[in-house]
Amino acid sequence: MTTLTSKYGPWGVIAGGSDGVGAAFAHALAARGMNVVLVARRAPVLAAFADEVRARHGVEVRTVVLDLAGAQAMADLERATADLEIGLFVYNAGGDDSSAAFLDKDLHTHLNLVHRNCASVLEAAYRFGAPMVARGRGAMVLVTSGAAWAGGAMLAAYGATKAFDLILAEGLWAEWHTSGVEVLGLVLGATDTPSMHRVLDPVGGHAGDLADPDDVAREALDHLADGPTWIFGQKTATSGSPFGAMSRRDAVLMMSRGKAGRATTS
Ligand SMILES: NC(=O)c1ccc[n+]([C@@H]2O[C@H](COP(=O)([O-])OP(=O)(O)OC[C@H]3O[C@@H](n4cnc5c(N)ncnc54)[C@H](OP(=O)(O)O)[C@@H]3O)[C@@H](O)[C@H]2O)c1
């Protein structure tokens, strides 16, 4: 029988793997017998979560504390995992937990977001994708968002980074899927995570029905080979933008209407 580890390799990495969607991926990988490397900034939260994964699934768990917005993050992560065969890489961290107009955020915050959501994602694909392609097996999941479909008010930088992730995943899929390496750009809508609640709760906001992160992770693992793009929660998950043939302007106005009055990370 083909298993996750027999198909891709013994270890998975989850960049942003201590809560929310990343934690759900950690449980989902471990439940299928894969050892996991979990990356996050808050060391105590990460250590407690790693213990939970070990206790529940009996797999090996390695933790790496680092800031994915840092210039050396991916080089450090590569060094910290150099002795492992990484068969599956999930680049999960990417939420923007402070919704505001473009000029109401300081430039440093924008640049950090771009580094974590674009430069480090590209570097992860380069550093961890290369050995997968050389081995002829592996999988990468780049978690993106419905914010990638069009620009929107209060989302300018976040949406742009998520569009980068979507297009990067599609291009990598085009190059790698014939060499045994799957790439999935996983598009999420509003999902029930601590990050989402950090945005919504202080302003009493709501984002309609929230997806369950466990469902997200399970479905993504079941469809690793159905790339390049998987739209969670959409009737046909392999279809295109929900804006369809709408003009770019109308899509932007529609995206902005949903965002201008409320805070959300989706
Ligand atoms: N939740 C939603 O409604 C929603 C909607 C659409 C798309 N998405 C996408 O889904 C993905 C996951 O979202 P999420 O809501 O679970 O929250 P998230 O804030 O993107 O991810 C949380 C995890 O990432 C870690 N993390 C965040 N920033 C990091 C950094 N700079 N360096 C290292 N680790 C970092 C967090 O731990 P530490 O804080 O300890 O570092 C935590 O483990 C994101 O890519 C997001 O864009 C989410």
mmCIF file of C-alpha atoms and ligand atoms in Angstrom:
data_model
loop_
_atom_site.group_PDB
_atom_site.id
_atom_site.type_symbol
_atom_site.label_atom_id
_atom_site.label_comp_id
_atom_site.label_asym_id
_atom_site.label_seq_id
_atom_site.Cartn_x
_atom_site.Cartn_y
_atom_site.Cartn_z
ATOM 1 C CA MET A 1 0.000 0.000 0.000
ATOM 2 C CA THR A 2 1.267 3.489 -0.844
ATOM 3 C CA THR A 3 1.579 5.702 2.215
ATOM 4 C CA LEU A 4 2.517 9.333 2.597
ATOM 5 C CA THR A 5 6.022 8.364 3.701
ATOM 6 C CA SER A 6 6.554 5.638 1.096
ATOM 7 C CA LYS A 7 5.518 8.058 -1.643
ATOM 8 C CA TYR A 8 7.294 11.227 -0.540
ATOM 9 C CA GLY A 9 9.801 10.423 2.206
ATOM 10 C CA PRO A 10 10.053 10.090 5.994
ATOM 11 C CA TRP A 11 10.011 13.743 7.120
ATOM 12 C CA GLY A 12 7.752 16.745 6.570
ATOM 13 C CA VAL A 13 8.456 20.388 7.382
ATOM 14 C CA ILE A 14 5.756 22.815 8.375
ATOM 15 C CA ALA A 15 6.898 26.419 8.235
ATOM 16 C CA GLY A 16 4.500 28.007 10.696
ATOM 17 C CA GLY A 17 3.588 24.792 12.451
ATOM 18 C CA SER A 18 2.510 25.549 16.023
ATOM 19 C CA ASP A 19 -1.099 26.682 15.712
ATOM 20 C CA GLY A 20 -3.992 27.123 13.280
ATOM 21 C CA VAL A 21 -3.682 25.560 9.839
ATOM 22 C CA GLY A 22 -0.020 24.655 10.457
ATOM 23 C CA ALA A 23 -0.874 22.716 13.615
ATOM 24 C CA ALA A 24 -3.593 20.875 11.721
ATOM 25 C CA PHE A 25 -1.042 19.943 9.044
ATOM 26 C CA ALA A 26 1.313 18.687 11.749
ATOM 27 C CA HIS A 27 -1.356 16.382 13.164
ATOM 28 C CA ALA A 28 -2.430 15.259 9.696
ATOM 29 C CA LEU A 29 1.115 14.396 8.587
ATOM 30 C CA ALA A 30 1.926 12.673 11.871
ATOM 31 C CA ALA A 31 -1.346 10.720 11.809
ATOM 32 C CA ARG A 32 -0.127 9.298 8.470
ATOM 33 C CA GLY A 33 3.187 8.267 10.023
ATOM 34 C CA MET A 34 5.379 11.150 8.883
ATOM 35 C CA ASN A 35 7.957 12.659 11.243
ATOM 36 C CA VAL A 36 7.680 16.422 11.359
ATOM 37 C CA VAL A 37 9.889 19.476 11.678
ATOM 38 C CA LEU A 38 7.873 22.331 13.127
ATOM 39 C CA VAL A 39 8.952 25.942 12.673
ATOM 40 C CA ALA A 40 7.633 28.960 14.571
ATOM 41 C CA ARG A 41 8.836 31.967 16.618
ATOM 42 C CA ARG A 42 7.298 31.429 20.081
ATOM 43 C CA ALA A 43 9.497 28.722 21.582
ATOM 44 C CA PRO A 44 7.264 27.694 24.542
ATOM 45 C CA VAL A 45 4.153 27.369 22.356
ATOM 46 C CA LEU A 46 6.140 25.373 19.800
ATOM 47 C CA ALA A 47 7.652 23.045 22.423
ATOM 48 C CA ALA A 48 4.266 22.353 24.038
ATOM 49 C CA PHE A 49 2.694 21.650 20.671
ATOM 50 C CA ALA A 50 5.569 19.345 19.658
ATOM 51 C CA ASP A 51 4.982 17.320 22.852
ATOM 52 C CA GLU A 52 1.307 17.038 21.955
ATOM 53 C CA VAL A 53 2.126 15.694 18.453
ATOM 54 C CA ARG A 54 4.664 13.191 19.846
ATOM 55 C CA ALA A 55 2.232 11.968 22.498
ATOM 56 C CA ARG A 56 -0.701 11.631 20.140
ATOM 57 C CA HIS A 57 1.014 10.056 17.121
ATOM 58 C CA GLY A 58 4.303 8.543 18.333
ATOM 59 C CA VAL A 59 6.330 10.124 15.526
ATOM 60 C CA GLU A 60 9.598 12.051 15.815
ATOM 61 C CA VAL A 61 9.215 15.805 16.062
ATOM 62 C CA ARG A 62 11.987 18.365 15.695
ATOM 63 C CA THR A 63 11.389 22.022 16.506
ATOM 64 C CA VAL A 64 13.196 24.939 14.919
ATOM 65 C CA VAL A 65 12.610 28.362 16.424
ATOM 66 C CA LEU A 66 13.101 31.086 13.859
ATOM 67 C CA ASP A 67 11.469 34.108 12.273
ATOM 68 C CA LEU A 68 10.520 33.338 8.684
ATOM 69 C CA ALA A 69 10.755 37.057 7.925
ATOM 70 C CA GLY A 70 14.491 36.970 8.706
ATOM 71 C CA ALA A 71 17.012 37.120 5.879
ATOM 72 C CA GLN A 72 18.813 33.969 7.095
ATOM 73 C CA ALA A 73 15.679 31.974 7.973
ATOM 74 C CA MET A 74 15.773 29.461 5.133
ATOM 75 C CA ALA A 75 19.533 28.962 5.287
ATOM 76 C CA ASP A 76 19.173 28.297 9.040
ATOM 77 C CA LEU A 77 16.296 25.896 8.456
ATOM 78 C CA GLU A 78 18.239 24.041 5.784
ATOM 79 C CA ARG A 79 21.156 23.652 8.217
ATOM 80 C CA ALA A 80 18.861 22.513 11.037
ATOM 81 C CA THR A 81 17.430 19.747 8.839
ATOM 82 C CA ALA A 82 20.502 18.807 6.791
ATOM 83 C CA ASP A 83 20.555 15.267 8.244
ATOM 84 C CA LEU A 84 16.913 14.544 7.315
ATOM 85 C CA GLU A 85 15.244 13.478 4.097
ATOM 86 C CA ILE A 86 12.500 16.064 3.700
ATOM 87 C CA GLY A 87 9.773 14.600 1.506
ATOM 88 C CA LEU A 88 7.010 17.132 2.099
ATOM 89 C CA PHE A 89 7.295 20.855 2.750
ATOM 90 C CA VAL A 90 4.283 22.917 3.789
ATOM 91 C CA TYR A 91 4.880 26.667 3.711
ATOM 92 C CA ASN A 92 1.991 27.703 5.899
ATOM 93 C CA ALA A 93 2.800 30.898 7.826
ATOM 94 C CA GLY A 94 1.381 33.859 5.969
ATOM 95 C CA GLY A 95 -1.548 35.467 7.753
ATOM 96 C CA ASP A 96 -1.771 39.213 8.227
ATOM 97 C CA ASP A 97 -3.195 39.748 11.662
ATOM 98 C CA SER A 98 -3.568 43.503 11.461
ATOM 99 C CA SER A 99 -5.912 44.739 8.796
ATOM 100 C CA ALA A 100 -5.372 48.397 7.924
ATOM 101 C CA ALA A 101 -5.128 50.786 5.001
ATOM 102 C CA PHE A 102 -1.803 50.615 3.161
ATOM 103 C CA LEU A 103 -0.435 53.917 4.458
ATOM 104 C CA ASP A 104 -1.625 53.271 8.014
ATOM 105 C CA LYS A 105 0.969 50.527 8.467
ATOM 106 C CA ASP A 106 4.640 51.273 8.769
ATOM 107 C CA LEU A 107 6.901 50.314 5.904
ATOM 108 C CA HIS A 108 8.859 47.859 8.036
ATOM 109 C CA THR A 109 5.680 45.828 8.689
ATOM 110 C CA HIS A 110 4.974 45.629 4.951
ATOM 111 C CA LEU A 111 8.544 44.575 4.173
ATOM 112 C CA ASN A 112 8.477 41.877 6.855
ATOM 113 C CA LEU A 113 5.274 40.503 5.363
ATOM 114 C CA VAL A 114 6.808 40.458 1.890
ATOM 115 C CA HIS A 115 9.919 38.710 3.155
ATOM 116 C CA ARG A 116 8.001 36.016 5.065
ATOM 117 C CA ASN A 117 5.313 35.512 2.397
ATOM 118 C CA CYS A 118 7.403 35.843 -0.781
ATOM 119 C CA ALA A 119 11.196 35.749 -0.444
ATOM 120 C CA SER A 120 11.248 32.950 2.149
ATOM 121 C CA VAL A 121 8.644 30.941 0.239
ATOM 122 C CA LEU A 122 10.739 31.160 -2.911
ATOM 123 C CA GLU A 123 13.861 30.271 -0.954
ATOM 124 C CA ALA A 124 12.118 27.289 0.662
ATOM 125 C CA ALA A 125 11.114 26.045 -2.777
ATOM 126 C CA TYR A 126 14.669 26.479 -4.020
ATOM 127 C CA ARG A 127 16.499 24.951 -1.067
ATOM 128 C CA PHE A 128 14.044 22.129 -0.259
ATOM 129 C CA GLY A 129 12.660 21.567 -3.766
ATOM 130 C CA ALA A 130 16.067 20.901 -5.327
ATOM 131 C CA PRO A 131 16.756 17.685 -3.351
ATOM 132 C CA MET A 132 13.210 16.492 -4.046
ATOM 133 C CA VAL A 133 13.648 16.981 -7.790
ATOM 134 C CA ALA A 134 17.054 15.246 -7.607
ATOM 135 C CA ARG A 135 15.456 12.269 -5.805
ATOM 136 C CA GLY A 136 12.458 12.233 -8.140
ATOM 137 C CA ARG A 137 9.949 12.374 -5.285
ATOM 138 C CA GLY A 138 8.515 14.920 -2.904
ATOM 139 C CA ALA A 139 5.706 17.439 -2.424
ATOM 140 C CA MET A 140 5.397 21.131 -1.618
ATOM 141 C CA VAL A 141 2.277 22.881 -0.399
ATOM 142 C CA LEU A 142 2.236 26.673 -0.565
ATOM 143 C CA VAL A 143 -0.682 27.998 1.451
ATOM 144 C CA THR A 144 -2.307 31.009 -0.160
ATOM 145 C CA SER A 145 -5.608 32.815 0.063
ATOM 146 C CA GLY A 146 -8.695 34.012 -1.774
ATOM 147 C CA ALA A 147 -7.085 37.441 -1.328
ATOM 148 C CA ALA A 148 -4.860 36.403 -4.243
ATOM 149 C CA TRP A 149 -7.702 36.562 -6.786
ATOM 150 C CA ALA A 150 -7.793 40.367 -7.019
ATOM 151 C CA GLY A 151 -6.490 43.437 -5.240
ATOM 152 C CA GLY A 152 -8.606 44.879 -2.464
ATOM 153 C CA ALA A 153 -8.735 47.775 -0.033
ATOM 154 C CA MET A 154 -7.108 46.983 3.330
ATOM 155 C CA LEU A 155 -5.406 44.020 1.699
ATOM 156 C CA ALA A 156 -3.019 45.592 -0.799
ATOM 157 C CA ALA A 157 0.247 44.101 0.438
ATOM 158 C CA TYR A 158 -1.233 40.889 1.858
ATOM 159 C CA GLY A 159 -3.170 40.098 -1.336
ATOM 160 C CA ALA A 160 -0.095 40.830 -3.464
ATOM 161 C CA THR A 161 2.036 38.389 -1.444
ATOM 162 C CA LYS A 162 -0.632 35.707 -1.695
ATOM 163 C CA ALA A 163 -0.852 36.202 -5.481
ATOM 164 C CA PHE A 164 2.922 35.682 -5.566
ATOM 165 C CA ASP A 165 2.505 32.355 -3.711
ATOM 166 C CA LEU A 166 -0.313 31.214 -5.994
ATOM 167 C CA ILE A 167 1.611 31.972 -9.178
ATOM 168 C CA LEU A 168 4.855 30.544 -7.793
ATOM 169 C CA ALA A 169 3.109 27.271 -6.929
ATOM 170 C CA GLU A 170 1.609 27.060 -10.409
ATOM 171 C CA GLY A 171 4.919 27.691 -12.125
ATOM 172 C CA LEU A 172 6.750 25.146 -9.974
ATOM 173 C CA TRP A 173 4.036 22.589 -10.620
ATOM 174 C CA ALA A 174 4.477 23.136 -14.366
ATOM 175 C CA GLU A 175 8.213 22.490 -14.042
ATOM 176 C CA TRP A 176 8.222 19.661 -11.503
ATOM 177 C CA HIS A 177 5.119 17.502 -11.777
ATOM 178 C CA THR A 178 6.624 15.336 -14.485
ATOM 179 C CA SER A 179 9.690 14.692 -12.313
ATOM 180 C CA GLY A 180 7.769 13.110 -9.432
ATOM 181 C CA VAL A 181 7.471 16.229 -7.265
ATOM 182 C CA GLU A 182 3.942 17.471 -6.532
ATOM 183 C CA VAL A 183 3.257 21.157 -5.934
ATOM 184 C CA LEU A 184 -0.036 22.404 -4.571
ATOM 185 C CA GLY A 185 -1.071 26.043 -4.218
ATOM 186 C CA LEU A 186 -3.690 25.727 -1.486
ATOM 187 C CA VAL A 187 -6.202 28.585 -1.602
ATOM 188 C CA LEU A 188 -8.024 29.167 1.680
ATOM 189 C CA GLY A 189 -10.975 31.315 2.624
ATOM 190 C CA ALA A 190 -11.841 32.312 6.182
ATOM 191 C CA THR A 191 -10.564 29.572 8.482
ATOM 192 C CA ASP A 192 -10.974 29.125 12.233
ATOM 193 C CA THR A 193 -7.458 29.835 13.546
ATOM 194 C CA PRO A 194 -5.927 31.884 16.382
ATOM 195 C CA SER A 195 -4.557 34.281 13.776
ATOM 196 C CA MET A 196 -8.028 34.846 12.353
ATOM 197 C CA HIS A 197 -9.433 35.379 15.844
ATOM 198 C CA ARG A 198 -6.694 37.894 16.685
ATOM 199 C CA VAL A 199 -8.094 40.028 13.860
ATOM 200 C CA LEU A 200 -11.790 39.479 14.321
ATOM 201 C CA ASP A 201 -12.318 39.304 18.074
ATOM 202 C CA PRO A 202 -11.061 42.757 19.121
ATOM 203 C CA VAL A 203 -13.432 44.446 16.672
ATOM 204 C CA GLY A 204 -16.326 42.022 17.190
ATOM 205 C CA GLY A 205 -15.952 41.073 13.524
ATOM 206 C CA HIS A 206 -17.240 38.001 11.755
ATOM 207 C CA ALA A 207 -16.303 36.311 8.515
ATOM 208 C CA GLY A 208 -19.269 34.035 7.930
ATOM 209 C CA ASP A 209 -18.740 30.288 8.172
ATOM 210 C CA LEU A 210 -15.171 29.527 9.145
ATOM 211 C CA ALA A 211 -13.452 26.447 7.705
ATOM 212 C CA ASP A 212 -12.088 23.846 10.119
ATOM 213 C CA PRO A 213 -8.249 23.680 9.849
ATOM 214 C CA ASP A 214 -8.336 19.887 10.304
ATOM 215 C CA ASP A 215 -10.581 19.556 7.246
ATOM 216 C CA VAL A 216 -8.235 21.841 5.312
ATOM 217 C CA ALA A 217 -5.126 19.801 6.126
ATOM 218 C CA ARG A 218 -6.780 16.427 5.524
ATOM 219 C CA GLU A 219 -8.179 17.510 2.165
ATOM 220 C CA ALA A 220 -4.864 18.999 1.045
ATOM 221 C CA LEU A 221 -2.981 15.788 1.848
ATOM 222 C CA ASP A 222 -5.604 13.771 -0.011
ATOM 223 C CA HIS A 223 -5.115 15.978 -3.090
ATOM 224 C CA LEU A 224 -1.375 16.599 -3.218
ATOM 225 C CA ALA A 225 -1.315 15.178 -6.729
ATOM 226 C CA ASP A 226 -4.231 17.311 -7.931
ATOM 227 C CA GLY A 227 -2.287 20.560 -8.385
ATOM 228 C CA PRO A 228 -1.383 23.072 -9.327
ATOM 229 C CA THR A 229 -4.177 24.798 -7.405
ATOM 230 C CA TRP A 230 -6.649 23.518 -4.846
ATOM 231 C CA ILE A 231 -9.375 25.889 -3.689
ATOM 232 C CA PHE A 232 -10.633 24.662 -0.345
ATOM 233 C CA GLY A 233 -14.373 25.056 0.106
ATOM 234 C CA GLN A 234 -15.112 25.751 -3.539
ATOM 235 C CA LYS A 235 -17.531 23.330 -5.204
ATOM 236 C CA THR A 236 -14.965 22.462 -7.868
ATOM 237 C CA ALA A 237 -11.682 22.815 -6.020
ATOM 238 C CA THR A 238 -9.614 22.707 -9.205
ATOM 239 C CA SER A 239 -11.563 25.453 -10.948
ATOM 240 C CA GLY A 240 -10.392 29.040 -11.510
ATOM 241 C CA SER A 241 -10.944 32.377 -9.829
ATOM 242 C CA PRO A 242 -14.455 32.780 -8.444
ATOM 243 C CA PHE A 243 -14.493 36.191 -10.163
ATOM 244 C CA GLY A 244 -14.500 34.354 -13.493
ATOM 245 C CA ALA A 245 -14.663 36.659 -16.493
ATOM 246 C CA MET A 246 -15.597 39.718 -14.413
ATOM 247 C CA SER A 247 -13.580 42.842 -15.294
ATOM 248 C CA ARG A 248 -10.531 43.449 -13.121
ATOM 249 C CA ARG A 249 -12.115 46.674 -11.864
ATOM 250 C CA ASP A 250 -15.342 44.953 -10.814
ATOM 251 C CA ALA A 251 -13.348 42.191 -9.108
ATOM 252 C CA VAL A 252 -11.304 44.763 -7.177
ATOM 253 C CA LEU A 253 -14.435 46.668 -6.148
ATOM 254 C CA MET A 254 -16.109 43.463 -5.020
ATOM 255 C CA MET A 255 -13.035 42.378 -3.063
ATOM 256 C CA SER A 256 -12.832 45.831 -1.478
ATOM 257 C CA ARG A 257 -16.497 45.890 -0.468
ATOM 258 C CA GLY A 258 -15.937 42.763 1.551
ATOM 259 C CA LYS A 259 -12.911 44.207 3.295
ATOM 260 C CA ALA A 260 -13.277 47.918 3.787
ATOM 261 C CA GLY A 261 -15.608 47.733 6.746
ATOM 262 C CA ARG A 262 -14.219 44.784 8.618
ATOM 263 C CA ALA A 263 -10.988 43.156 9.535
ATOM 264 C CA THR A 264 -10.106 39.701 8.246
ATOM 265 C CA THR A 265 -7.080 37.746 7.182
ATOM 266 C CA SER A 266 -8.673 35.831 4.331
HETATM 267 N N1 LIG B 1 -7.086 31.882 8.854
HETATM 268 C C1 LIG B 1 -7.695 32.319 7.754
HETATM 269 O O1 LIG B 1 -8.856 32.747 7.771
HETATM 270 C C2 LIG B 1 -6.968 32.288 6.427
HETATM 271 C C3 LIG B 1 -7.673 32.670 5.272
HETATM 272 C C4 LIG B 1 -7.022 32.616 4.042
HETATM 273 C C5 LIG B 1 -5.718 32.182 3.968
HETATM 274 N N2 LIG B 1 -5.043 31.824 5.112
HETATM 275 C C6 LIG B 1 -3.667 31.417 4.991
HETATM 276 O O2 LIG B 1 -3.473 30.226 5.748
HETATM 277 C C7 LIG B 1 -2.162 30.203 6.297
HETATM 278 C C8 LIG B 1 -2.224 29.909 7.785
HETATM 279 O O3 LIG B 1 -2.991 30.894 8.413
HETATM 280 P P1 LIG B 1 -3.296 30.866 9.979
HETATM 281 O O4 LIG B 1 -4.561 31.603 10.157
HETATM 282 O O5 LIG B 1 -3.206 29.488 10.522
HETATM 283 O O6 LIG B 1 -2.185 31.786 10.660
HETATM 284 P P2 LIG B 1 -0.663 32.203 10.405
HETATM 285 O O7 LIG B 1 -0.433 33.360 11.279
HETATM 286 O O8 LIG B 1 -0.413 32.383 8.958
HETATM 287 O O9 LIG B 1 0.175 30.949 10.905
HETATM 288 C C9 LIG B 1 0.365 30.708 12.258
HETATM 289 C C10 LIG B 1 1.566 29.825 12.440
HETATM 290 O O10 LIG B 1 2.706 30.383 11.755
HETATM 291 C C11 LIG B 1 3.712 30.780 12.710
HETATM 292 N N3 LIG B 1 4.301 32.011 12.208
HETATM 293 C C12 LIG B 1 3.672 33.156 11.868
HETATM 294 N N4 LIG B 1 4.561 34.083 11.483
HETATM 295 C C13 LIG B 1 5.786 33.510 11.566
HETATM 296 C C14 LIG B 1 7.113 33.962 11.338
HETATM 297 N N5 LIG B 1 7.366 35.222 10.943
HETATM 298 N N6 LIG B 1 8.129 33.113 11.533
HETATM 299 C C15 LIG B 1 7.916 31.838 11.963
HETATM 300 N N7 LIG B 1 6.678 31.365 12.201
HETATM 301 C C16 LIG B 1 5.624 32.191 12.018
HETATM 302 C C17 LIG B 1 2.939 30.906 14.026
HETATM 303 O O11 LIG B 1 3.758 30.716 15.179
HETATM 304 P P3 LIG B 1 4.488 31.967 15.898
HETATM 305 O O12 LIG B 1 3.484 33.059 16.000
HETATM 306 O O13 LIG B 1 4.951 31.418 17.210
HETATM 307 O O14 LIG B 1 5.639 32.328 15.006
HETATM 308 C C18 LIG B 1 1.963 29.753 13.892
HETATM 309 O O15 LIG B 1 2.606 28.520 14.114
HETATM 310 C C19 LIG B 1 -1.531 31.567 5.937
HETATM 311 O O16 LIG B 1 -0.689 31.411 4.823
HETATM 312 C C20 LIG B 1 -2.713 32.440 5.578
HETATM 313 O O17 LIG B 1 -2.372 33.435 4.636
HETATM 314 C C21 LIG B 1 -5.639 31.867 6.341
#
